[in-house]
PDB file of C-alpha atoms in Angstrom:
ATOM      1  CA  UNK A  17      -5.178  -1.398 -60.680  1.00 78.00           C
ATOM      2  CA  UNK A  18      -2.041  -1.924 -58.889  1.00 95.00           C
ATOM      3  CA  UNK A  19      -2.014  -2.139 -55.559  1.00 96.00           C
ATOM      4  CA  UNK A  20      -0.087   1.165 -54.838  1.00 96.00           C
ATOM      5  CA  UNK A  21      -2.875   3.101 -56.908  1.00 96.00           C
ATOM      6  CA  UNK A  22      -5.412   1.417 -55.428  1.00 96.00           C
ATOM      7  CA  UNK A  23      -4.159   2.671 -51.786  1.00 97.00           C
ATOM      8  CA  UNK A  24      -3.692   6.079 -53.314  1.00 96.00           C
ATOM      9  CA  UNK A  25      -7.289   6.661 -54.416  1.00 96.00           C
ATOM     10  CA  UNK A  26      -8.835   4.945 -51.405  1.00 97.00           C
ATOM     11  CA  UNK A  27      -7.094   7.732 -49.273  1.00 97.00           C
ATOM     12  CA  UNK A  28      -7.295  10.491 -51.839  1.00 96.00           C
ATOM     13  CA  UNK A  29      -3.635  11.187 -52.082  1.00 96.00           C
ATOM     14  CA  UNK A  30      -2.254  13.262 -54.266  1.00 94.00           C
ATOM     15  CA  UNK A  31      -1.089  12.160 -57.626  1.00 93.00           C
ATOM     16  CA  UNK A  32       2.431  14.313 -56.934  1.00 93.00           C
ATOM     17  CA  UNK A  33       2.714  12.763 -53.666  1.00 92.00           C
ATOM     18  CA  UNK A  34       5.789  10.387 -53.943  1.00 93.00           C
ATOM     19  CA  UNK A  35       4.889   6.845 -52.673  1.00 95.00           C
ATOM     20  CA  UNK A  36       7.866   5.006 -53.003  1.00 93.00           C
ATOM     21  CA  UNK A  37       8.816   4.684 -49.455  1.00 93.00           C
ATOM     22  CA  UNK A  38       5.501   2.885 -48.720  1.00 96.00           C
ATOM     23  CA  UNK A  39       5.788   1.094 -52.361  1.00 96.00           C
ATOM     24  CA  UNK A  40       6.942  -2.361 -51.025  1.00 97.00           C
ATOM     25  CA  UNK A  41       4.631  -2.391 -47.619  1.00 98.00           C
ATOM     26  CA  UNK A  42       1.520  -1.380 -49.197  1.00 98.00           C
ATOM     27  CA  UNK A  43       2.244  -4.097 -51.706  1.00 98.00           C
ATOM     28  CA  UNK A  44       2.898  -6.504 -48.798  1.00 98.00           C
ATOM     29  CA  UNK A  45      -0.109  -5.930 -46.594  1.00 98.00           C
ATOM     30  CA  UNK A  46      -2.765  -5.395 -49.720  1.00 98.00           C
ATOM     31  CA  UNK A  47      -1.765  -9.095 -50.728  1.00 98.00           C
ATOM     32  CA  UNK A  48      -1.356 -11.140 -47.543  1.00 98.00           C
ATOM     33  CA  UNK A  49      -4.487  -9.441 -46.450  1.00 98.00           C
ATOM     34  CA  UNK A  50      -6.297 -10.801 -50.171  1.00 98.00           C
ATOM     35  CA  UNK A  51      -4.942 -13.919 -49.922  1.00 98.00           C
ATOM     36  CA  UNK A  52      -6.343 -14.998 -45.829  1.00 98.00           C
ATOM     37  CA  UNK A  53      -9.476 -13.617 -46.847  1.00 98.00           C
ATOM     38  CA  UNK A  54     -10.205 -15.331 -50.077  1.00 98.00           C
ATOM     39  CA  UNK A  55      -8.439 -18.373 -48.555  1.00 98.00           C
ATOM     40  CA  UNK A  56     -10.486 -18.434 -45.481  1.00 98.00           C
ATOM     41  CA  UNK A  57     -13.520 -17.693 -47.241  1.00 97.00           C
ATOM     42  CA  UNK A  58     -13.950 -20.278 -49.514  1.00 97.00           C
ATOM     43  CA  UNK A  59     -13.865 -22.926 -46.235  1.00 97.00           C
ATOM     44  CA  UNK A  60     -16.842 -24.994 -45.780  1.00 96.00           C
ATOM     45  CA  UNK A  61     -16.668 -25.329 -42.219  1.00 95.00           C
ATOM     46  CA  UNK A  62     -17.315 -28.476 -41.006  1.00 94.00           C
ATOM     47  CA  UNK A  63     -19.172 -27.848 -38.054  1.00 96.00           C
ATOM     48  CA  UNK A  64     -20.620 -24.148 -35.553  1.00 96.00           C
ATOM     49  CA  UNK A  65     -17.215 -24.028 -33.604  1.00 96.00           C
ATOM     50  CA  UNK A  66     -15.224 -23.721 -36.742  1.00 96.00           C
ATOM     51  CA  UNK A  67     -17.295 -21.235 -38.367  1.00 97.00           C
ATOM     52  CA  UNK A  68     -17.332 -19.174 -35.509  1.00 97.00           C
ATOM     53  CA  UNK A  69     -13.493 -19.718 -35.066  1.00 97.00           C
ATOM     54  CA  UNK A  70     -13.160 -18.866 -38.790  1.00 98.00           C
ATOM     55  CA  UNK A  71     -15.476 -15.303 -39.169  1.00 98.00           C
ATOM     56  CA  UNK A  72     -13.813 -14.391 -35.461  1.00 98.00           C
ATOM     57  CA  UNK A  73     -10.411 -14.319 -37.494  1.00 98.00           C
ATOM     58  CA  UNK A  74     -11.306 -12.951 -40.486  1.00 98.00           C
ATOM     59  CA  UNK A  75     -12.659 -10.093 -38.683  1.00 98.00           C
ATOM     60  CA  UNK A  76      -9.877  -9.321 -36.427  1.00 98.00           C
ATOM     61  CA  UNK A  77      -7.523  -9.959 -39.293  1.00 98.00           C
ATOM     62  CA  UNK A  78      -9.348  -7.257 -41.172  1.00 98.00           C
ATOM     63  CA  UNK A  79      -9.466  -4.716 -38.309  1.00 98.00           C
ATOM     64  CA  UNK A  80      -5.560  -5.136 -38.373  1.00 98.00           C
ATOM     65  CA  UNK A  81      -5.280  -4.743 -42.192  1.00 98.00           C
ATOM     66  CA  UNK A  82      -7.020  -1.110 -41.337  1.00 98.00           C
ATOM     67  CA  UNK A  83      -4.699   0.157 -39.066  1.00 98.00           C
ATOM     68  CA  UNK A  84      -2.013  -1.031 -41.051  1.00 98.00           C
ATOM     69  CA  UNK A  85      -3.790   0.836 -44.120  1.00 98.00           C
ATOM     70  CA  UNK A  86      -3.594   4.040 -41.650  1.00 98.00           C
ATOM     71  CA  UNK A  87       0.192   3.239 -40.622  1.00 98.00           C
ATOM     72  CA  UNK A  88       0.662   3.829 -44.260  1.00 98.00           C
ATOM     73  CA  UNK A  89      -0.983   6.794 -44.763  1.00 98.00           C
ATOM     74  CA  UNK A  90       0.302   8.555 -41.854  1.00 97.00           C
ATOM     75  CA  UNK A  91       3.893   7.243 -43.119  1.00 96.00           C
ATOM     76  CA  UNK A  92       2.996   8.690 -46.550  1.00 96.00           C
ATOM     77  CA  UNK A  93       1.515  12.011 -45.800  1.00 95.00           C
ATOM     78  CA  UNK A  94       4.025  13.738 -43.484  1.00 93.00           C
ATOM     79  CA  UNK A  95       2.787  12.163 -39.843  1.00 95.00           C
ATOM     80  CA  UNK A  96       5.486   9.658 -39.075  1.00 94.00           C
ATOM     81  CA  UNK A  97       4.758   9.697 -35.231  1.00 93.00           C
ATOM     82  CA  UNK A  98       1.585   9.061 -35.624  1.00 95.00           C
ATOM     83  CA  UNK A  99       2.789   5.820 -37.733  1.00 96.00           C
ATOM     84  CA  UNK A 100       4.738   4.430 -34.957  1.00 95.00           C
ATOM     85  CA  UNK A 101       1.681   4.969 -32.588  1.00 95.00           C
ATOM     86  CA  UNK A 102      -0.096   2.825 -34.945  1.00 97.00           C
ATOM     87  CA  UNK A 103       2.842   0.471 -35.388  1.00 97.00           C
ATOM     88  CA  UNK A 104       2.229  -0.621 -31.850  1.00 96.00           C
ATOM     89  CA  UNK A 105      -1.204  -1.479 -32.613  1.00 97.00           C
ATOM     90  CA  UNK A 106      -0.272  -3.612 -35.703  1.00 98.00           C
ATOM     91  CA  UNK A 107       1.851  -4.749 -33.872  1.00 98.00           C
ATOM     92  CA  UNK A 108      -0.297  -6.041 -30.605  1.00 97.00           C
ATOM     93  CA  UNK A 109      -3.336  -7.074 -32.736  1.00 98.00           C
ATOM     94  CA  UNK A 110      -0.658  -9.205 -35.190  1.00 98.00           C
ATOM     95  CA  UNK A 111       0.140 -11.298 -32.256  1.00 98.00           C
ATOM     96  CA  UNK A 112      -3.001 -11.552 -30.992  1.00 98.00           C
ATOM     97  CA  UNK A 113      -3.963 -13.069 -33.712  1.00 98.00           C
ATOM     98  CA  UNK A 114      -1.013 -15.143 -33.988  1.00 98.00           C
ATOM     99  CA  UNK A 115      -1.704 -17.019 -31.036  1.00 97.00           C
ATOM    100  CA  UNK A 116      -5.584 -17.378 -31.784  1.00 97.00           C
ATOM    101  CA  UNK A 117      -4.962 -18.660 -34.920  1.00 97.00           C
ATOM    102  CA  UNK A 118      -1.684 -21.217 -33.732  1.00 95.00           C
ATOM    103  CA  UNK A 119      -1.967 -22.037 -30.151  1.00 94.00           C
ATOM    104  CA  UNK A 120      -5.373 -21.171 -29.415  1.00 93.00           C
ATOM    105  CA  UNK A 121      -8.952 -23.192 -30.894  1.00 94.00           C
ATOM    106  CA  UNK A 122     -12.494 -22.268 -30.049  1.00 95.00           C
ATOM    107  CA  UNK A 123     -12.406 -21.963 -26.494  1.00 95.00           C
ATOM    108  CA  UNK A 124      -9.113 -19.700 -26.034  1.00 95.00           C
ATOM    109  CA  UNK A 125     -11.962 -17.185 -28.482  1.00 96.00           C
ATOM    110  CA  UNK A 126     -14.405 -17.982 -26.202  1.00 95.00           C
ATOM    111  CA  UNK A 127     -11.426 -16.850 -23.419  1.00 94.00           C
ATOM    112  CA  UNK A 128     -10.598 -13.892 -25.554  1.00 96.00           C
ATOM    113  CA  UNK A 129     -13.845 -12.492 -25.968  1.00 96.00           C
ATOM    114  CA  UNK A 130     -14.840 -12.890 -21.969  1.00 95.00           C
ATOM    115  CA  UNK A 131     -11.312 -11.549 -20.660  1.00 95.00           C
ATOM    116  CA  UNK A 132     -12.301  -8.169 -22.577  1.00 96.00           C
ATOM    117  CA  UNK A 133     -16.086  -8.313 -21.145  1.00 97.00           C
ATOM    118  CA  UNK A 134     -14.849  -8.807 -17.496  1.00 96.00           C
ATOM    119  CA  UNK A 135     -12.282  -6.376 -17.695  1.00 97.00           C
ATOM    120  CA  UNK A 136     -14.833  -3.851 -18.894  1.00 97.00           C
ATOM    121  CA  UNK A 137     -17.671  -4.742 -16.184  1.00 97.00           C
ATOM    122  CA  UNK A 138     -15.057  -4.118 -13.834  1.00 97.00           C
ATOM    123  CA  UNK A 139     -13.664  -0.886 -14.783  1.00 97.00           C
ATOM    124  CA  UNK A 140     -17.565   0.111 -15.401  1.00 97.00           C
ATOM    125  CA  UNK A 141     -17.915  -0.685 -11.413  1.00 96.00           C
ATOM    126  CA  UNK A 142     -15.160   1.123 -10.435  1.00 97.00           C
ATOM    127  CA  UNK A 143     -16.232   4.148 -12.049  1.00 97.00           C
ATOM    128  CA  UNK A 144     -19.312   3.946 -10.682  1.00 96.00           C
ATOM    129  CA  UNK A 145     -18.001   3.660  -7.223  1.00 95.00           C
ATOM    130  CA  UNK A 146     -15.506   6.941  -7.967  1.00 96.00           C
ATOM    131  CA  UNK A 147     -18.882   9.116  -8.740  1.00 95.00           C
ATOM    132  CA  UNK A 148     -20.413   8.384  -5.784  1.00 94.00           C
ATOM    133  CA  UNK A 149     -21.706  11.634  -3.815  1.00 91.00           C
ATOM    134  CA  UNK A 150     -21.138  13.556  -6.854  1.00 93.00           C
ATOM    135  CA  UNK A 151     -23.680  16.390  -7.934  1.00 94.00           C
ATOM    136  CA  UNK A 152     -24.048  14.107 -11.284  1.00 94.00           C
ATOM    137  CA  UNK A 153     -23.600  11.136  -9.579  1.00 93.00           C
ATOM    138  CA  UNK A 154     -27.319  10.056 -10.631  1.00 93.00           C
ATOM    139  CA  UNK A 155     -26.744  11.186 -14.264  1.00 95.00           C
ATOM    140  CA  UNK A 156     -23.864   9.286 -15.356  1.00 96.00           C
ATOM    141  CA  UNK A 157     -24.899   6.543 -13.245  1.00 96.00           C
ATOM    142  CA  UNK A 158     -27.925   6.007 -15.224  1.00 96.00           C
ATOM    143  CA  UNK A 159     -25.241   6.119 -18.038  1.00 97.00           C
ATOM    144  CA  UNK A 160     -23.003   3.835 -16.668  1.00 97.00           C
ATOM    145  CA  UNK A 161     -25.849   1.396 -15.682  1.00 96.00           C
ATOM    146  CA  UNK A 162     -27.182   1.447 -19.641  1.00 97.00           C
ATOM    147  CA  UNK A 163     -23.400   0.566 -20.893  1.00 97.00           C
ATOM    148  CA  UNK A 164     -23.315  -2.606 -18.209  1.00 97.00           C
ATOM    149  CA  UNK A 165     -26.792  -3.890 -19.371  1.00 97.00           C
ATOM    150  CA  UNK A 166     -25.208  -3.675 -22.993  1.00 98.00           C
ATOM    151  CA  UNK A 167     -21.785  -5.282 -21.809  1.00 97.00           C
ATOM    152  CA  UNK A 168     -23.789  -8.449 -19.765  1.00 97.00           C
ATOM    153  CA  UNK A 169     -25.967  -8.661 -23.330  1.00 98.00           C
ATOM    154  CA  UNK A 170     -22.598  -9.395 -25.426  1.00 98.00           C
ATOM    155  CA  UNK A 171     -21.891 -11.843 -22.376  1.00 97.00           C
ATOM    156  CA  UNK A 172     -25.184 -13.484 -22.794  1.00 98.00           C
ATOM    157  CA  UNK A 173     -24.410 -13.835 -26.560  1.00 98.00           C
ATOM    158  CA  UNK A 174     -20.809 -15.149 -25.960  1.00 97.00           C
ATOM    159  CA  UNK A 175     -22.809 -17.933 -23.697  1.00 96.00           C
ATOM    160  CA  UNK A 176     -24.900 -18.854 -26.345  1.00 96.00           C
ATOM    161  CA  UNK A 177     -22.048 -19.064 -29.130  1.00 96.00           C
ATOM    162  CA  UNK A 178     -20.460 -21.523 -26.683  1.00 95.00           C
ATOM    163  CA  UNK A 179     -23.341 -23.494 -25.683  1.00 95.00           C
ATOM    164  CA  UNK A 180     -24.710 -23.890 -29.261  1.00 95.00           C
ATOM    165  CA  UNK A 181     -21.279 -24.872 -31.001  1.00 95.00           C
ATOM    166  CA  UNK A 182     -21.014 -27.155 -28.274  1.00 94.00           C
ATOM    167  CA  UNK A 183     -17.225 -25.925 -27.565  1.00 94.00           C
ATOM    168  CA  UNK A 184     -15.415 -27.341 -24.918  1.00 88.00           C
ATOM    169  CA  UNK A 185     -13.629 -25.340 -21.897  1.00 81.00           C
ATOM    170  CA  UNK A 186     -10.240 -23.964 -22.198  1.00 73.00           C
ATOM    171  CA  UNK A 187      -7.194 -25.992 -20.972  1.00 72.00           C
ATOM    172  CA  UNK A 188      -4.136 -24.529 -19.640  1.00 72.00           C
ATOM    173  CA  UNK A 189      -2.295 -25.383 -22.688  1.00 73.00           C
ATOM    174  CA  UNK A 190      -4.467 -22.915 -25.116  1.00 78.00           C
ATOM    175  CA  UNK A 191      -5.817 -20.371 -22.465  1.00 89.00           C
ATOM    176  CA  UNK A 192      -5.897 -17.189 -23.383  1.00 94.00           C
ATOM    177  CA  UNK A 193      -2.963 -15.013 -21.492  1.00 93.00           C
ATOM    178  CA  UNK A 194      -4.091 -11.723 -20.048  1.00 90.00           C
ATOM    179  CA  UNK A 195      -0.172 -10.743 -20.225  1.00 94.00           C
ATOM    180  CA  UNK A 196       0.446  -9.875 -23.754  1.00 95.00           C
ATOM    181  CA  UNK A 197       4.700 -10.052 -22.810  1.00 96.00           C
ATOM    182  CA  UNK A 198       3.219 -14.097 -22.447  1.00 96.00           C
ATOM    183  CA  UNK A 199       1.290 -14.398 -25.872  1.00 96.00           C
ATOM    184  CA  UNK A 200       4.949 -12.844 -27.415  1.00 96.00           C
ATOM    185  CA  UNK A 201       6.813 -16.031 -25.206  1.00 96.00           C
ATOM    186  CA  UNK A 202       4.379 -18.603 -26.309  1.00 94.00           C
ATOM    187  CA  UNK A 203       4.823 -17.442 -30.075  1.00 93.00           C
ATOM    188  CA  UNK A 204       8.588 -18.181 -29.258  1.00 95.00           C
ATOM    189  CA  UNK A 205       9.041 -14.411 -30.262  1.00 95.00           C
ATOM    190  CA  UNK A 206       9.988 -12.899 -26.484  1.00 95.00           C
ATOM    191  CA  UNK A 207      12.796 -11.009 -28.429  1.00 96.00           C
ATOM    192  CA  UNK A 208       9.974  -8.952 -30.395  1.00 95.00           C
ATOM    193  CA  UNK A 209       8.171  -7.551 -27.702  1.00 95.00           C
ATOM    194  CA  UNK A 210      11.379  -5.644 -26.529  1.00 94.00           C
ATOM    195  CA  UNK A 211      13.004  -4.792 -30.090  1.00 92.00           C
ATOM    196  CA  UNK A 212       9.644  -4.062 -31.519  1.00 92.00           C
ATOM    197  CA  UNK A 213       6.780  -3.815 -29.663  1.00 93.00           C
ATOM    198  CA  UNK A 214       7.894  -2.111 -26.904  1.00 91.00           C
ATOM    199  CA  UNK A 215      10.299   0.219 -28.583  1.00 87.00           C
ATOM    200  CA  UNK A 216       7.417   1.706 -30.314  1.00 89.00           C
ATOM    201  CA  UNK A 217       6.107   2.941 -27.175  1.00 85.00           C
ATOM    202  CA  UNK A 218       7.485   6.491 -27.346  1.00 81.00           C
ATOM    203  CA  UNK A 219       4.807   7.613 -29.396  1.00 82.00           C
ATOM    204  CA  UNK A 220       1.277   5.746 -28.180  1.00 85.00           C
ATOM    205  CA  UNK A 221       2.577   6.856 -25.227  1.00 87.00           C
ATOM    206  CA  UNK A 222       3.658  10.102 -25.217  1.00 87.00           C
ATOM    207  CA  UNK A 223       7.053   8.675 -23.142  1.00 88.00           C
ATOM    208  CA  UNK A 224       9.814  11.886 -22.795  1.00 91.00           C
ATOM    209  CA  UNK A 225      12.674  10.451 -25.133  1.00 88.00           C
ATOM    210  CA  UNK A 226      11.274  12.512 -27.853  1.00 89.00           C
ATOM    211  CA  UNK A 227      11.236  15.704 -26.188  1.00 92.00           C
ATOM    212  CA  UNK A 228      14.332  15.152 -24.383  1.00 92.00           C
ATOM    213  CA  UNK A 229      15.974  14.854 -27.748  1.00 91.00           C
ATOM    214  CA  UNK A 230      14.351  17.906 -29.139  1.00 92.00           C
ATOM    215  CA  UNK A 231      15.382  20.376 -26.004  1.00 94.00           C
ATOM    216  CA  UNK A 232      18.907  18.619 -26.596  1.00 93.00           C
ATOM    217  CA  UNK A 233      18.921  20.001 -30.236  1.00 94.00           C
ATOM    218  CA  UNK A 234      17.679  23.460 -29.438  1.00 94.00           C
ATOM    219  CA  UNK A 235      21.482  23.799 -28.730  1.00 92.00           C
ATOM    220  CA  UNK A 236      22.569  22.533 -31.982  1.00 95.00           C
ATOM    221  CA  UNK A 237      23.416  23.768 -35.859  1.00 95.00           C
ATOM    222  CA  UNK A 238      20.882  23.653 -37.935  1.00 95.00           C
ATOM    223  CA  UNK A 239      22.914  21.008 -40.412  1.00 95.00           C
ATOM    224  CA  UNK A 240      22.836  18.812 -37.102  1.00 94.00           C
ATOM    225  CA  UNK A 241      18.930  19.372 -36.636  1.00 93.00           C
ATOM    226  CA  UNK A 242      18.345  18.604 -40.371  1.00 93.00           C
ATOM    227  CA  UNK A 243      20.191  15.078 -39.772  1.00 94.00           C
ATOM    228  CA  UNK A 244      18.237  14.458 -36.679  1.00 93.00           C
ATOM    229  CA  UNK A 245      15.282  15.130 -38.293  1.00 92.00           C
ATOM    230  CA  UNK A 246      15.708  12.630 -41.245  1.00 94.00           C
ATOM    231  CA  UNK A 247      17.058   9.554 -38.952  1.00 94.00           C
ATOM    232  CA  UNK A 248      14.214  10.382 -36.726  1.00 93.00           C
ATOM    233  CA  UNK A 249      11.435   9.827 -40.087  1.00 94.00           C
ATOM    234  CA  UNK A 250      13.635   6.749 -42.006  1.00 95.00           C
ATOM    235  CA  UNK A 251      13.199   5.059 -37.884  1.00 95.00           C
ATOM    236  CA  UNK A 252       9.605   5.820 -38.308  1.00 95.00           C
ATOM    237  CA  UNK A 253       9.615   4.128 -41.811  1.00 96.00           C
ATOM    238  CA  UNK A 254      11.454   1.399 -40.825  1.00 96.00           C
ATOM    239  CA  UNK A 255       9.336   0.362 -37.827  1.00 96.00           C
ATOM    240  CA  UNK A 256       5.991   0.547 -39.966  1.00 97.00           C
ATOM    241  CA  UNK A 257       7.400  -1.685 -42.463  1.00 98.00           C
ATOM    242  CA  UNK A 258       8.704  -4.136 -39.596  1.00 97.00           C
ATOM    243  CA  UNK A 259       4.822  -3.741 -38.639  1.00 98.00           C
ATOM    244  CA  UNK A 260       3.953  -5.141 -41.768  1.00 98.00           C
ATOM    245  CA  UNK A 261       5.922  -7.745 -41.439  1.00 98.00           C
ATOM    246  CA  UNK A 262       3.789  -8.766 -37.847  1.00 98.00           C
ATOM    247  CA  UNK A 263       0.419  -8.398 -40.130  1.00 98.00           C
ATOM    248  CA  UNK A 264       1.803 -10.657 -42.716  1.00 98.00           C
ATOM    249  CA  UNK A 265       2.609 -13.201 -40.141  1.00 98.00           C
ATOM    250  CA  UNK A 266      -0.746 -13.244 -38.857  1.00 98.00           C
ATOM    251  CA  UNK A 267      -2.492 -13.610 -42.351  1.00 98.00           C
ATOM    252  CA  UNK A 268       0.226 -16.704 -42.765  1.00 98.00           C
ATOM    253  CA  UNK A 269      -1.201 -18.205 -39.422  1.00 98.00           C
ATOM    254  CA  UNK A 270      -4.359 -17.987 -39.970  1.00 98.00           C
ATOM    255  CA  UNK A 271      -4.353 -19.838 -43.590  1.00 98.00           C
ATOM    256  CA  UNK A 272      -1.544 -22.383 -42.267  1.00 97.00           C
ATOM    257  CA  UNK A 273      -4.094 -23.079 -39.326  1.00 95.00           C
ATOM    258  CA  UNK A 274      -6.730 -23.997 -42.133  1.00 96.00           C
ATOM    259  CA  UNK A 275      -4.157 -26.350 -44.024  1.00 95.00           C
ATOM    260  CA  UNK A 276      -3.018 -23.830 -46.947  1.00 95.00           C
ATOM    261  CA  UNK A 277       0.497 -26.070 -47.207  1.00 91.00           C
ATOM    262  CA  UNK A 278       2.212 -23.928 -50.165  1.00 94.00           C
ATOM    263  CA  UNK A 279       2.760 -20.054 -48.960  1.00 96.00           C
ATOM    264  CA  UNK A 280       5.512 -18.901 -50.775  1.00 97.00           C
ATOM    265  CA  UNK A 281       3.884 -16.091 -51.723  1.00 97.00           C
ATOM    266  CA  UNK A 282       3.191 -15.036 -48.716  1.00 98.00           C
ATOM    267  CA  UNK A 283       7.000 -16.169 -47.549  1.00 97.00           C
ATOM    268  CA  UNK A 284       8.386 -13.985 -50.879  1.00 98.00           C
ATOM    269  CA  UNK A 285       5.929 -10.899 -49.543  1.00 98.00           C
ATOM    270  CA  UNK A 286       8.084 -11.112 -45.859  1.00 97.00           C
ATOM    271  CA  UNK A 287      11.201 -11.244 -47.577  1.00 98.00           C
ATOM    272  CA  UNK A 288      10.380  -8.166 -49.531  1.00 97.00           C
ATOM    273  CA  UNK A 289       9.599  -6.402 -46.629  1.00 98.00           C
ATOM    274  CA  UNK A 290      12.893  -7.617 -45.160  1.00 97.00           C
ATOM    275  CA  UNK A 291      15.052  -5.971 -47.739  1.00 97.00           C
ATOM    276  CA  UNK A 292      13.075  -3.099 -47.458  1.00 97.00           C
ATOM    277  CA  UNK A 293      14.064  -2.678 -43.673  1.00 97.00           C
ATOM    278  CA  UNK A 294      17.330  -3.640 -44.461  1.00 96.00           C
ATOM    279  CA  UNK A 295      17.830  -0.754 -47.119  1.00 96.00           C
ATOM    280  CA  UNK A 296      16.836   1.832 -44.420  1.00 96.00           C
ATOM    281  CA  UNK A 297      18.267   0.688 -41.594  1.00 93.00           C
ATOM    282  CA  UNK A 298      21.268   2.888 -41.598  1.00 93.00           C
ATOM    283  CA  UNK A 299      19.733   5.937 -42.266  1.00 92.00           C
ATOM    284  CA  UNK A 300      17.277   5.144 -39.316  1.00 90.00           C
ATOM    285  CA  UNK A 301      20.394   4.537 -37.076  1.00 89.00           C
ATOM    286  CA  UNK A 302      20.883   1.164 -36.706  1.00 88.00           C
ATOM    287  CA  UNK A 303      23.963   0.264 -35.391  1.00 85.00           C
ATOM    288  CA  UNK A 304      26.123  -1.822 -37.894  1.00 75.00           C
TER     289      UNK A 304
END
């Protein structure tokens, strides 16, 4: 089964639907995605810190590969701004991964997982503090309380993984960044986070260039509206497949990491999606 029909039955599409749009990124993400995970798989790794280094990526490769599975669909099935929302997150995770898999090692994880567990304690504190004198201040305190006790268990566990791999503490030179704007810089791809990443903000976040553009074409002929309309869903298209182009690169980095010298596959599956961008830029409108 082909990888197009294989995405079309996992998410019950319907046979009449036309896929051809998503044709060349469904292709792309279905076989960089096959290729880290058999790849990393079939390591033997040589010691804890590597196997924990190794599942770590495979996981958060995978968790990627699903939103990029429901970037597609959305794409496919008549949501396009909900594709772009989800563009950001292929997006964000690709590069997170990235730079765990090229600049980081065992201790930037170690980093990773703890900058996500302190961040959480903390905003679990200062909702407890906001309750306070509340009529159900004792309620969801008791709540509150339960989720902490679970967060300080995964801490306990992220101890343990460190102490029993034996891996050493982060230096500065593959810490983990709490500024994502710094993991794009150390990836050498600063230039992404505005043309892609951050562009893409409109929908996750709900910004008002969307509407402004709609209450500017309530004034318009419907020809005009029409037009709008289609640049508006080939831009949409466009930036998923650019997405896919961030997933592949993190399935490349995390095999290259693990010494897989020959990836022209995975090179030819980039260029693909290249062309593919390419053919739609100017009905997206990208300036020429």
């Amino acid at each position: 089964m082909s990888h197009i029909e294989n995405f079309r039955k996992k998410f019950h599409i319907d046979q009449k639907a036309d896929l051809r749009n998503a044709l060349v990124a469904v292709d792309a993400i279905y076989e960089a995605n096959r290729i880290a995970t058999e790849y990393l798989s079939e390591i033997d790794p040589s010691d804890a810190k590597t196997g924990f280094r190794i599942h770590s990526l495979l996981n958060l490769l995978g968790r990627i590969f699903e939103h990029s599975e429901g970037m597609l669909v959305a794409i496919s099935t008549g949501s396009p701004a909900s594709a772009e929302a989800l563009s950001r997150i292929v997006v964000e995770g690709s590069i997170n991964v990235m730079y765990l898999a090229t600049i980081g090692n065992p201790s930037t994880l170690i980093q990773f997982f703890r900058s996500w567990l302190n961040e959480h304690e903390r905003k679990l504190g200062e909702w407890k503090e906001t309750i306070k004198g509340e009529s159900y201040a004792d309620k969801v305190s008791a709540m509150i309380d339960e989720r902490s006790d679970f967060i300080q268990s995964l801490g306990l566990y992220v101890d343990k993984i460190e102490s029993q791999s034996l891996i050493d503490p982060c230096d500065r030179n593959t810490e983990w960044p709490k500024s994502l704007f710094k993991r794009f810089e150390a990836m050498g791809r600063k230039t992404d986070y505005y043309e892609s990443y951050h562009r893409l903000s409109g929908a996750s976040h709900l910004t008002g260039e969307d509407t402004l553009l709609w209450l500017i074409s309530l004034e318009m002929p419907i020809e005009q509206k029409i037009k709008m309309a289609k640049e508006a869903w080939a831009y949409s298209t466009m930036m998923s497949r650019i997405a896919c182009t961030f997933f592949v690169d993190a399935a490349a980095a995390c095999v290259i990491g693990y010494g897989r010298s020959s990836n022209e596959d995975l090179q030819k599956l980039k260029q693909s999606l290249g062309r593919s961008v390419q053919s739609i830029a100017k009905e997206a409108g990208v300036p020429h």
